[in-house]
Coordinates of C-alpha atoms in Angstrom, one line a residue:
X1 CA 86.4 113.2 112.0
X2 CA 84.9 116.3 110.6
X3 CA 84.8 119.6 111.9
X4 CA 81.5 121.0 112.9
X5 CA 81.5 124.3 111.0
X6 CA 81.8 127.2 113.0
X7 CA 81.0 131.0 111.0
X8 CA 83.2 133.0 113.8
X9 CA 86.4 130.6 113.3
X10 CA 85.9 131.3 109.6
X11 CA 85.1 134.9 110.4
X12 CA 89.0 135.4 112.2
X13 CA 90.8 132.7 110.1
X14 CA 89.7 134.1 107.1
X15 CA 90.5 138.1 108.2
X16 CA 93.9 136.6 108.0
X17 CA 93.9 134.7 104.9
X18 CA 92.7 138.1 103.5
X19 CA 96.0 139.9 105.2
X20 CA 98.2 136.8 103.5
X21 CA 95.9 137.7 100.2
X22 CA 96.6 141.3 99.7
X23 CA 100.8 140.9 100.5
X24 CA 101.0 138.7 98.0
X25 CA 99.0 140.1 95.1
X26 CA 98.7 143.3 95.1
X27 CA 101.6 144.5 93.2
X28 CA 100.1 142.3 90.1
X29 CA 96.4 144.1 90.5
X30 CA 97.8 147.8 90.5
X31 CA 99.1 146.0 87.2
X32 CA 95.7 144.7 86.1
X33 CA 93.7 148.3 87.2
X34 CA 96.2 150.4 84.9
X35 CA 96.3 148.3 82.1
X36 CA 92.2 148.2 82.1
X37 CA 92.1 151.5 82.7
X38 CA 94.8 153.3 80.0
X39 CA 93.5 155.4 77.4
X40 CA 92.7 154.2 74.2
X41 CA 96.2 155.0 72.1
X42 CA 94.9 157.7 68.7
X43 CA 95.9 155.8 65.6
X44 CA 99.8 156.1 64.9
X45 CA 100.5 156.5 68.9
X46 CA 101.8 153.0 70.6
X47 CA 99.4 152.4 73.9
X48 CA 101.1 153.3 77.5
X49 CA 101.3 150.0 78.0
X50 CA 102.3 147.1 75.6
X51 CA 101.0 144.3 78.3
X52 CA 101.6 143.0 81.4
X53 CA 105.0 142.9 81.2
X54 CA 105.8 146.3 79.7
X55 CA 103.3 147.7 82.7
X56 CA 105.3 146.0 85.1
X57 CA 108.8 146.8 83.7
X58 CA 107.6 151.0 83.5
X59 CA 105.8 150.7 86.9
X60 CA 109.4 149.5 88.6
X61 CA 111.4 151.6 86.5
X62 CA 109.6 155.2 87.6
X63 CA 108.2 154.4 90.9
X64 CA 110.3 151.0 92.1
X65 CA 108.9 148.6 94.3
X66 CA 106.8 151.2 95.7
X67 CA 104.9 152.0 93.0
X68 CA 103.5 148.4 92.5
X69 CA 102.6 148.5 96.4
X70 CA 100.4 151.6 95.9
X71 CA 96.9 151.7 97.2
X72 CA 98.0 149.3 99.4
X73 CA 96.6 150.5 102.6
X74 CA 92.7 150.5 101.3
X75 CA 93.4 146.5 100.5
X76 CA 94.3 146.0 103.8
X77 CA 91.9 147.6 105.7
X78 CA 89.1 146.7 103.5
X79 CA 90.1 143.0 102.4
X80 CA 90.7 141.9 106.0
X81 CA 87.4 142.1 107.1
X82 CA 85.5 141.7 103.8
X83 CA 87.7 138.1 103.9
X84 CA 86.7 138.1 106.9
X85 CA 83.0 138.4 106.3
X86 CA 83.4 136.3 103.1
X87 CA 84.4 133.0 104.8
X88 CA 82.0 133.9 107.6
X89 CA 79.1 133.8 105.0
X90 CA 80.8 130.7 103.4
X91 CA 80.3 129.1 106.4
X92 CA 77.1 130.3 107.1
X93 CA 75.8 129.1 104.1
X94 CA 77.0 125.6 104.7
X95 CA 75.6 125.7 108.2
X96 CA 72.0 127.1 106.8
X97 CA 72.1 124.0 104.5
X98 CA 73.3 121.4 106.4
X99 CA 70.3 118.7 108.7
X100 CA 73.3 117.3 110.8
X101 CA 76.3 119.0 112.0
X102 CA 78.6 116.1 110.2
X103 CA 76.7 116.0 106.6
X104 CA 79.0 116.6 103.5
X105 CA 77.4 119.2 101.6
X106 CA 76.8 118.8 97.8
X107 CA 78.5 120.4 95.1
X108 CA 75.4 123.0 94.1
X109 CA 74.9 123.4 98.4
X110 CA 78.7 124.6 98.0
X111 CA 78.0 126.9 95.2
X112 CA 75.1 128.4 96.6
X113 CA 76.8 129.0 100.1
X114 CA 79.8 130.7 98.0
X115 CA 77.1 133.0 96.2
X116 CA 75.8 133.9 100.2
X117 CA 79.5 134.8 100.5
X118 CA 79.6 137.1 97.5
X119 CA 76.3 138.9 98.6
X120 CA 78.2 140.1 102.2
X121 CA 81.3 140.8 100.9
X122 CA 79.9 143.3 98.8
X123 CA 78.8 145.8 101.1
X124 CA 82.5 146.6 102.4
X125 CA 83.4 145.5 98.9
X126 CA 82.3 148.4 96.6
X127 CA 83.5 151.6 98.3
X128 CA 86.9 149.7 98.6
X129 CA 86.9 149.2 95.3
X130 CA 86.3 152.3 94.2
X131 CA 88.8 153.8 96.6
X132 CA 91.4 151.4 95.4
X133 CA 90.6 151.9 91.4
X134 CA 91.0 156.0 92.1
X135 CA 93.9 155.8 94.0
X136 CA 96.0 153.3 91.4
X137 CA 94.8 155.4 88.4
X138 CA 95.6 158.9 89.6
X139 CA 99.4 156.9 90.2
X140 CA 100.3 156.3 86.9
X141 CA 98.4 159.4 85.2
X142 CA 100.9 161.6 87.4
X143 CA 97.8 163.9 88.5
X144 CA 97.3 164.5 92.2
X145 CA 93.5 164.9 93.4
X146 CA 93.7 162.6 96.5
X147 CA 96.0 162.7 99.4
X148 CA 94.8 159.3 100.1
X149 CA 92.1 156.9 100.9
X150 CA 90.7 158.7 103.8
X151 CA 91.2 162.2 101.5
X152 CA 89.1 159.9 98.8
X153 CA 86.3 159.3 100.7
X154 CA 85.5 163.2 102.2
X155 CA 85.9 164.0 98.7
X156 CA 84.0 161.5 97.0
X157 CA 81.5 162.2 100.0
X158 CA 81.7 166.1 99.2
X159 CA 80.7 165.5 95.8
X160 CA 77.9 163.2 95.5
X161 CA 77.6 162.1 99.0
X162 CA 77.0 158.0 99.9
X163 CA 75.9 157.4 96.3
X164 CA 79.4 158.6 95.2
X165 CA 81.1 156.5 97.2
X166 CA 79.0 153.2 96.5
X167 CA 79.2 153.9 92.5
X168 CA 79.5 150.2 91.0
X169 CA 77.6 148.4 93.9
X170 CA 75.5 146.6 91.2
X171 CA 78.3 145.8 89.0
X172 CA 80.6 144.5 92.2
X173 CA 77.3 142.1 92.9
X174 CA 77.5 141.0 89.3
X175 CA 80.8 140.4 89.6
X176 CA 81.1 138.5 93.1
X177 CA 78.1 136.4 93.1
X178 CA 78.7 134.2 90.6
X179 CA 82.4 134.3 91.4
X180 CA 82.0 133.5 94.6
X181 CA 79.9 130.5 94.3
X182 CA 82.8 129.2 91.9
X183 CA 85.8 130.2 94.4
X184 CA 84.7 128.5 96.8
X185 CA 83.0 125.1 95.3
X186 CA 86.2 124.6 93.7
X187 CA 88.4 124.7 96.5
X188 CA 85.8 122.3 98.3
X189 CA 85.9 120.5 95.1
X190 CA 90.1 119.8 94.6
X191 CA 90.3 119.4 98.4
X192 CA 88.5 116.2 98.1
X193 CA 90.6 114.9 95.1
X194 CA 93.3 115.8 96.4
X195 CA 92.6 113.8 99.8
X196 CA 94.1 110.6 100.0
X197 CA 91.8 107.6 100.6
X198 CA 90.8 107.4 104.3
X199 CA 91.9 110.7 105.5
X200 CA 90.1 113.6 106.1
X201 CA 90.3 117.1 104.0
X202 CA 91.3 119.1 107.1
X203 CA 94.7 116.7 106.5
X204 CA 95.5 117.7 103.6
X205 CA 99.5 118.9 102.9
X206 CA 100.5 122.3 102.4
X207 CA 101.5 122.1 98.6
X208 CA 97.6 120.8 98.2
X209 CA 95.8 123.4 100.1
X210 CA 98.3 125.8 98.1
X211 CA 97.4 124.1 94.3
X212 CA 93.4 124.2 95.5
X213 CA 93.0 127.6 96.7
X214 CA 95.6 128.3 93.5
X215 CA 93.1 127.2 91.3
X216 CA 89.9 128.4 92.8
X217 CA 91.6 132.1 92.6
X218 CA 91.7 131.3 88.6
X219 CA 88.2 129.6 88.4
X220 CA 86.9 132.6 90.0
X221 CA 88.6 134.9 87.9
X222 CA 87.2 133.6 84.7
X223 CA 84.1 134.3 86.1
X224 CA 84.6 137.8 87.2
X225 CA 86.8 139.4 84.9
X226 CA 84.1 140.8 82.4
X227 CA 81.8 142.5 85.3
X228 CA 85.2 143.7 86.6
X229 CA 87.0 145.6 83.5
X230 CA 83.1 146.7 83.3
X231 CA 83.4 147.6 87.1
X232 CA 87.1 149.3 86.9
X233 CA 85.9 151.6 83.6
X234 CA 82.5 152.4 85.7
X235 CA 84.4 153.4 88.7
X236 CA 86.7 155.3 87.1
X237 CA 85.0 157.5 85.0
X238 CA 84.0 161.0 85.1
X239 CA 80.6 162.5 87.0
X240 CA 77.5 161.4 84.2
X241 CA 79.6 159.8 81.9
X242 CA 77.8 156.8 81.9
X243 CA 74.4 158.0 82.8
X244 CA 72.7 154.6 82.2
X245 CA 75.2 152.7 84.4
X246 CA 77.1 149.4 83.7
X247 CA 74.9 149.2 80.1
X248 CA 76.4 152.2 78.9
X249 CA 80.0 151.0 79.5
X250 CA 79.3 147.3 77.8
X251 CA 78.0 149.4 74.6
X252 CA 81.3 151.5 74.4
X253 CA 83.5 149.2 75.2
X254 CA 81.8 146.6 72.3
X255 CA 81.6 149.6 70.1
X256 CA 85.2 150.5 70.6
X257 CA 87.5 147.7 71.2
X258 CA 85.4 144.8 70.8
X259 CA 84.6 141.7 72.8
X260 CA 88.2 140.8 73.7
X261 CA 88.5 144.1 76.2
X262 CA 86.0 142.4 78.7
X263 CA 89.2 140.2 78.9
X264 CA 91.4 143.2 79.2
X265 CA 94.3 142.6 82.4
X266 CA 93.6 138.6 81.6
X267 CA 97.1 138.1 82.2
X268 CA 97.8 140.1 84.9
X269 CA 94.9 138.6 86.9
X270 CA 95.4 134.8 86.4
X271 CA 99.1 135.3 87.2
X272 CA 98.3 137.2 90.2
X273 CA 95.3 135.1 91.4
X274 CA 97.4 131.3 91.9
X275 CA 99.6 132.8 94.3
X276 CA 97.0 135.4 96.5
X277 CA 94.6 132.6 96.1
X278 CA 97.1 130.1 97.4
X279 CA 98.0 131.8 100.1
X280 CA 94.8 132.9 101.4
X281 CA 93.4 129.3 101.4
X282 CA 96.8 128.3 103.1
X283 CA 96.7 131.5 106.0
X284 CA 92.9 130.5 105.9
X285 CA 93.4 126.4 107.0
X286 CA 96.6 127.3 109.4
X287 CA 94.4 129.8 111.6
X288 CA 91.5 127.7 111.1
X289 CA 93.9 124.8 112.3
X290 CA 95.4 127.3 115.8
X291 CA 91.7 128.2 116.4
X292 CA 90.5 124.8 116.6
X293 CA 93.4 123.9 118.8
X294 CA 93.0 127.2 120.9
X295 CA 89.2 126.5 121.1
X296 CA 87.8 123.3 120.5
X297 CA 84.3 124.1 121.6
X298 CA 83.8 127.5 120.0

């Protein structure tokens, strides 16, 4: 029997598959965010950071476990509803689309209600984002300008008031569209391979729903990484020095490194995105799974 889809389950269930999310990978994207963001090494002078590895090894060697759990707190306040708000527009957008309660939704229907998804999220998105980006950077430059996310935010606010704060809205859009519509269409997607003939996807094992939501974390970063190095050097920047936006970043970057540094923190973010993924789809369907047992009706 199939669920009938309800957009305020999703909205609590997938607050705490956000929660599950951030605890398990956030120490890989402080990783990802300094590596994307080091300076460019002068000719003759070795780069801060050989790769992943090396950023991983330096990062527990001067700051310990700590320091790959810094920023932390913006995550979690900020990826707990925007999760939250995510798999509520999910589910709205399977809801909007479907004529009966019980039709199975197409592939493209999927897409399309993922890209709905993408378009909330990105309104608590952004300023998190940029919070997050500032915060992990000013960590491993040594230099001190914000106490911390709250600190962020009156300054950023001080300085160039909502605008400053919302710097790299169009570029998070560009980046979680698209994404999105992939993350979760390939969830939907493995969920129903994975099923076994004559049982239902809400069924499915715990190793599944931890492979599924494993790969739609990597699906949807192969779709986001190039908006997001182009986010996370936007972001990160000084007051005007991009004064045409996300077009101005491309050129440089293109210019400068070439077309391989829109896949800059490649590593870092597929090895961090199985397990978050994983275990955001798996806190996701176990809420899901308490809620509909607390509250059949709702």
């Amino acid at each position: 029997m199939s669920q009938t889809i309800s957009p305020g389950k999703n909205f609590v269930a997938g607050g705490f598959g956000g929660v599950c999310l951030v605890f398990a990978g956030h120490p890989l994207d402080t990783i990802k965010v300094r590596i994307q963001t080091q300076p460019k090494p002068v000719p003759g002078q070795i780069p801060q950071y050989a790769g992943t590895f090396d950023c991983f090894k330096k990062t527990l060697a001067k700051e310990g476990m700590k320091g790959l759990y810094k920023g932390m707190a913006a995550p979690i306040i900020g990826v707990t509803p925007m999760f939250a708000v995510c798999f509520f527009g999910f589910g709205l957008g399977k809801k909007l689309q479907q004529k009966t309660p019980d039709e199975i939704l197409k592939y493209h229907q999927l897409f399309a209600a993922g890209m709905l998804s993408g378009v909330f999220t990105t309104a608590i998105m952004a300023p998190g984002e940029r919070i997050k980006c500032l915060l992990q950077i000013q960590a491993a430059s040594g230099e001190v300008k914000y106490a911390g996310p709250m600190d962020c935010v009156k300054q950023l606010y001080r300085e160039s008031g909502i605008k400053g704060i919302y710097k790299g809205t169009a570029l998070t859009l560009m980046r979680d569209v698209p994404a999105s519509g992939m993350y979760f269409m390939t969830y939907e997607w493995l969920k129903r391979i994975l099923t076994p003939a004559g049982k239902s996807p809400n069924e499915l094992s715990v190793p599944s729903i931890l492979f599924a939501g494993g790969m739609a974390g990597i699906f949807n970063w192969a779709v986001a990484i190039p908006p997001d190095v182009l986010k996370s050097r936007f972001q990160t920047a000084p007051e005007g020095k991009y004064p045409n936006g996300f077009r101005d970043v491309l050129r440089e970057l293109l210019r400068e490194e070439g077309v391989g540094s829109l896949y800059k923190g490649f590593t870092a973010v597929m090895l961090r995105a199985f397990p978050a993924n994983a275990a955001c789809f798996l806190g996701f369907e176990l809420a899901m799974k308490f809620l509909n047992w607390a509250a059949p009706n709702l």
